[in-house]
Amino acid sequence: MNKIRIVGGNKLTGEIKISGAKNSAVALIPAAILCDEDATIYNVPNISDIDALNEILEYLGAGVKRDGETIKIDSSSIVNKKIPKGISKKLRASYYFMSALLGKYKKVEMYFPGGCSIGARPIDQTLKGFKALGAKVKEDGDKYTITADELKGGYVYLDMPSVGATINTILVAAKAKGTTIIENAAKEPEIVNVATFLNNMGAKIVGAGTSQIKITGVDKLHKCVHEVIPDRIEAGTYIIAGALIGERLKISNIITEHVESLTSKLIEIGVKIEEGEDYVIVSRADNYKSTNIKTLGYPGYPTDLQQPITTLLTQCTGVSEIEETVYERRFQNVEYLNKMGAEIKINDNKAFIYGPTKLKGKSVTATDLRAGACLVLAGLIATGETIIDNVDHILRGYENIIKKLGDVGAEIELLDI
Ligand code: EPZ
């Protein structure tokens, strides 16, 4: 089993180049099967979630050519087969195949998706989107059989701005007959990246990135090339690393607007940040002030950076408060931060962080992807050695994290025990 060993205290200086966005790439790859010819996607991160999706593509008979960060997908010869439970459960994004196959073949059989255990994560809003377009959903335990005699444009008012439900409804609506309106849509940049990809194939999608999206179905989607946007959550994680122990640490190849909710918070705390065209330079400063954070959908503060910033809040003077409004179980990192010397109390969906506290290296566990990232950040500043186990969670979502941090001065290694 893989573990990560970190000896804390080294200043981080130099440049970290950000990879393509995991949460965009994992939607673009399934969306590619809607294309009646081949689709080429650039800047795809080399992480295990992508491998899992390529496994599904190959299982369906698609041609997948991977060359570094470029993937060429030819779906002209795919066959619509039931996707086995084991593959469906590997990641949350497997359910994008549910909508892509439904959109392409009007029938799909697969299982409830996997993903980090940070809450119940139902898919009721995705199913609501499918039904609004004329699909019938048969549930048998966690197996779903979804069919439609015809997919017709419909009206969907999402109960909450769900990223997955927004993308899934777009994928089914792209080739449906007529026009679909999604109200209360999620506005994440990854949704815009997916909509642009489909429009490059000839789809007719307007309003992605706003709370109302209109999709006019088309018959054919032709070949296209597209690029994954930079990963704003990876970028945010390393920007926080710079705030913790950076000395003019440059985080480059980013879209600064996508991390604004974080950088504005960091400036409030007292972090020194210089912003360029497609980069930021971050340095650790002294006397950080506590602050309050409430996680919201984009452009609010992202839930995926809630656990990473908790490490920084342990270094702020005073009591910081985090209100987690998106997931019901996203504080599993706190137990391990407290084991390292932090002072954090949880009350329902709020965490209270008393700082500053000195962190000491300990053996800890990554319970989910972003909790793991939080513990890596803690290891970078803790005195002594931190050993993190269960790190496959981390390797799913952060391309080359060991090399990226090692190259800027961290004493970090992957232990294959
Ligand atoms: C995407 O998950 C991301 N994952 C998550 O990132 C991210 O935290 C989340 O969006 C919110 O930004 C991928 O893109 C693969 P949601 P998704 O549907 O689409 C509830 C990471 O760390 N909900 O916006 O699953 C749900 O339970 C991961 O990279 C319903 O109740 O998120 C959650 O509480 C973690 N019914 C909230 O809405 C539904 O049908 C947000 O879920 C759908 C969602």
GROMACS .gro file of N, CA and C and ligand atoms in nm, residues 22-23 26 92 95-96 118 121-126 160-164 188 303-304 326-328 330 369-370, ligand 1:
model
  125
   22LYS      N    1  -0.899   1.800  -1.297
   22LYS     CA    2  -0.956   1.666  -1.281
   22LYS      C    3  -1.107   1.672  -1.306
   23ASN      N    4  -1.175   1.769  -1.243
   23ASN     CA    5  -1.322   1.769  -1.246
   23ASN      C    6  -1.381   1.817  -1.377
   26VAL      N    7  -1.271   1.458  -1.619
   26VAL     CA    8  -1.353   1.338  -1.592
   26VAL      C    9  -1.493   1.349  -1.651
   92ARG      N   10  -1.681   0.891  -0.877
   92ARG     CA   11  -1.810   0.959  -0.893
   92ARG      C   12  -1.838   0.987  -1.041
   95TYR      N   13  -2.062   0.830  -1.351
   95TYR     CA   14  -2.203   0.850  -1.390
   95TYR      C   15  -2.217   0.945  -1.508
   96TYR      N   16  -2.108   1.005  -1.550
   96TYR     CA   17  -2.118   1.083  -1.674
   96TYR      C   18  -2.136   0.989  -1.795
  118ILE      N   19  -1.775   1.160   0.152
  118ILE     CA   20  -1.788   1.289   0.223
  118ILE      C   21  -1.935   1.327   0.243
  121ARG      N   22  -2.431   1.186  -0.109
  121ARG     CA   23  -2.409   1.211  -0.253
  121ARG      C   24  -2.511   1.138  -0.341
  122PRO      N   25  -2.640   1.158  -0.315
  122PRO     CA   26  -2.741   1.095  -0.400
  122PRO      C   27  -2.733   1.147  -0.543
  123ILE      N   28  -2.804   1.081  -0.635
  123ILE     CA   29  -2.803   1.128  -0.775
  123ILE      C   30  -2.945   1.164  -0.819
  124ASP      N   31  -3.030   1.195  -0.722
  124ASP     CA   32  -3.171   1.225  -0.753
  124ASP      C   33  -3.188   1.339  -0.853
  125GLN      N   34  -3.102   1.439  -0.847
  125GLN     CA   35  -3.117   1.553  -0.939
  125GLN      C   36  -3.078   1.515  -1.081
  126THR      N   37  -2.980   1.426  -1.092
  126THR     CA   38  -2.944   1.375  -1.226
  126THR      C   39  -3.061   1.296  -1.283
  160MET      N   40  -3.088   2.191  -0.613
  160MET     CA   41  -2.968   2.263  -0.569
  160MET      C   42  -2.875   2.268  -0.688
  161PRO      N   43  -2.785   2.367  -0.694
  161PRO     CA   44  -2.698   2.381  -0.812
  161PRO      C   45  -2.594   2.270  -0.816
  162SER      N   46  -2.639   2.149  -0.851
  162SER     CA   47  -2.550   2.032  -0.854
  162SER      C   48  -2.463   2.033  -0.978
  163VAL      N   49  -2.330   2.020  -0.959
  163VAL     CA   50  -2.237   2.017  -1.073
  163VAL      C   51  -2.268   1.896  -1.160
  164GLY      N   52  -2.276   1.780  -1.096
  164GLY     CA   53  -2.297   1.657  -1.172
  164GLY      C   54  -2.429   1.655  -1.244
  188GLU      N   55  -1.998   2.623  -1.209
  188GLU     CA   56  -1.854   2.594  -1.204
  188GLU      C   57  -1.786   2.608  -1.340
  303THR      N   58  -1.596   2.409  -0.180
  303THR     CA   59  -1.589   2.304  -0.076
  303THR      C   60  -1.462   2.221  -0.090
  304ASP      N   61  -1.411   2.207  -0.212
  304ASP     CA   62  -1.292   2.123  -0.233
  304ASP      C   63  -1.166   2.186  -0.174
  326VAL      N   64  -2.199   2.230   0.171
  326VAL     CA   65  -2.221   2.145   0.053
  326VAL      C   66  -2.231   1.998   0.090
  327TYR      N   67  -2.139   1.950   0.174
  327TYR     CA   68  -2.139   1.807   0.212
  327TYR      C   69  -2.163   1.792   0.361
  328GLU      N   70  -2.224   1.678   0.396
  328GLU     CA   71  -2.256   1.658   0.539
  328GLU      C   72  -2.144   1.590   0.616
  330ARG      N   73  -1.758   1.629   0.571
  330ARG     CA   74  -1.633   1.670   0.507
  330ARG      C   75  -1.535   1.731   0.609
  369LEU      N   76  -0.990   1.242  -0.079
  369LEU     CA   77  -0.893   1.316  -0.162
  369LEU      C   78  -0.847   1.447  -0.098
  370ARG      N   79  -0.937   1.533  -0.061
  370ARG     CA   80  -0.899   1.666  -0.014
  370ARG      C   81  -0.856   1.664   0.133
  418EPZ     C1   82  -1.849   1.765  -0.811
  418EPZ     O1   83  -1.913   1.659  -0.744
  418EPZ     C2   84  -1.701   1.743  -0.787
  418EPZ     N1   85  -1.662   1.612  -0.838
  418EPZ     C3   86  -1.671   1.748  -0.637
  418EPZ     O2   87  -1.531   1.739  -0.622
  418EPZ     C4   88  -1.716   1.883  -0.583
  418EPZ     O3   89  -1.697   1.884  -0.442
  418EPZ     C5   90  -1.864   1.905  -0.614
  418EPZ     O4   91  -1.886   1.892  -0.756
  418EPZ     C6   92  -1.912   2.040  -0.569
  418EPZ     O5   93  -1.834   2.139  -0.629
  418EPZ     C7   94  -1.648   1.596  -0.971
  418EPZ     O6   95  -1.665   1.689  -1.047
  418EPZ     C8   96  -1.607   1.459  -1.018
  418EPZ     P1   97  -2.271   1.810  -0.664
  418EPZ     P2   98  -2.073   1.634  -0.764
  418EPZ     O7   99  -2.365   1.729  -0.745
  418EPZ     O8  100  -2.111   1.669  -0.901
  418EPZ     C9  101  -2.590   1.702  -0.329
  418EPZ    C10  102  -1.326   1.658  -0.541
  418EPZ     O9  103  -1.276   1.665  -0.428
  418EPZ     N2  104  -2.659   1.638  -0.441
  418EPZ    O10  105  -2.252   1.954  -0.693
  418EPZ    O11  106  -2.104   1.500  -0.712
  418EPZ    C11  107  -2.464   1.624  -0.295
  418EPZ    O12  108  -2.491   1.521  -0.205
  418EPZ    C12  109  -1.473   1.624  -0.556
  418EPZ    O13  110  -1.266   1.678  -0.649
  418EPZ    C13  111  -2.786   1.584  -0.420
  418EPZ    O14  112  -2.841   1.592  -0.310
  418EPZ    O15  113  -2.129   1.743  -0.662
  418EPZ    C14  114  -2.376   1.729  -0.234
  418EPZ    O16  115  -2.411   1.741  -0.097
  418EPZ    C15  116  -1.540   1.593  -0.423
  418EPZ     N3  117  -2.849   1.523  -0.524
  418EPZ    C16  118  -2.416   1.856  -0.309
  418EPZ    O17  119  -2.544   1.830  -0.367
  418EPZ    C17  120  -2.790   1.515  -0.649
  418EPZ    O18  121  -2.852   1.458  -0.740
  418EPZ    C18  122  -2.319   1.896  -0.420
  418EPZ    O19  123  -2.312   1.789  -0.510
  418EPZ    C19  124  -2.662   1.569  -0.667
  418EPZ    C20  125  -2.599   1.630  -0.561
   0.00000   0.00000   0.00000
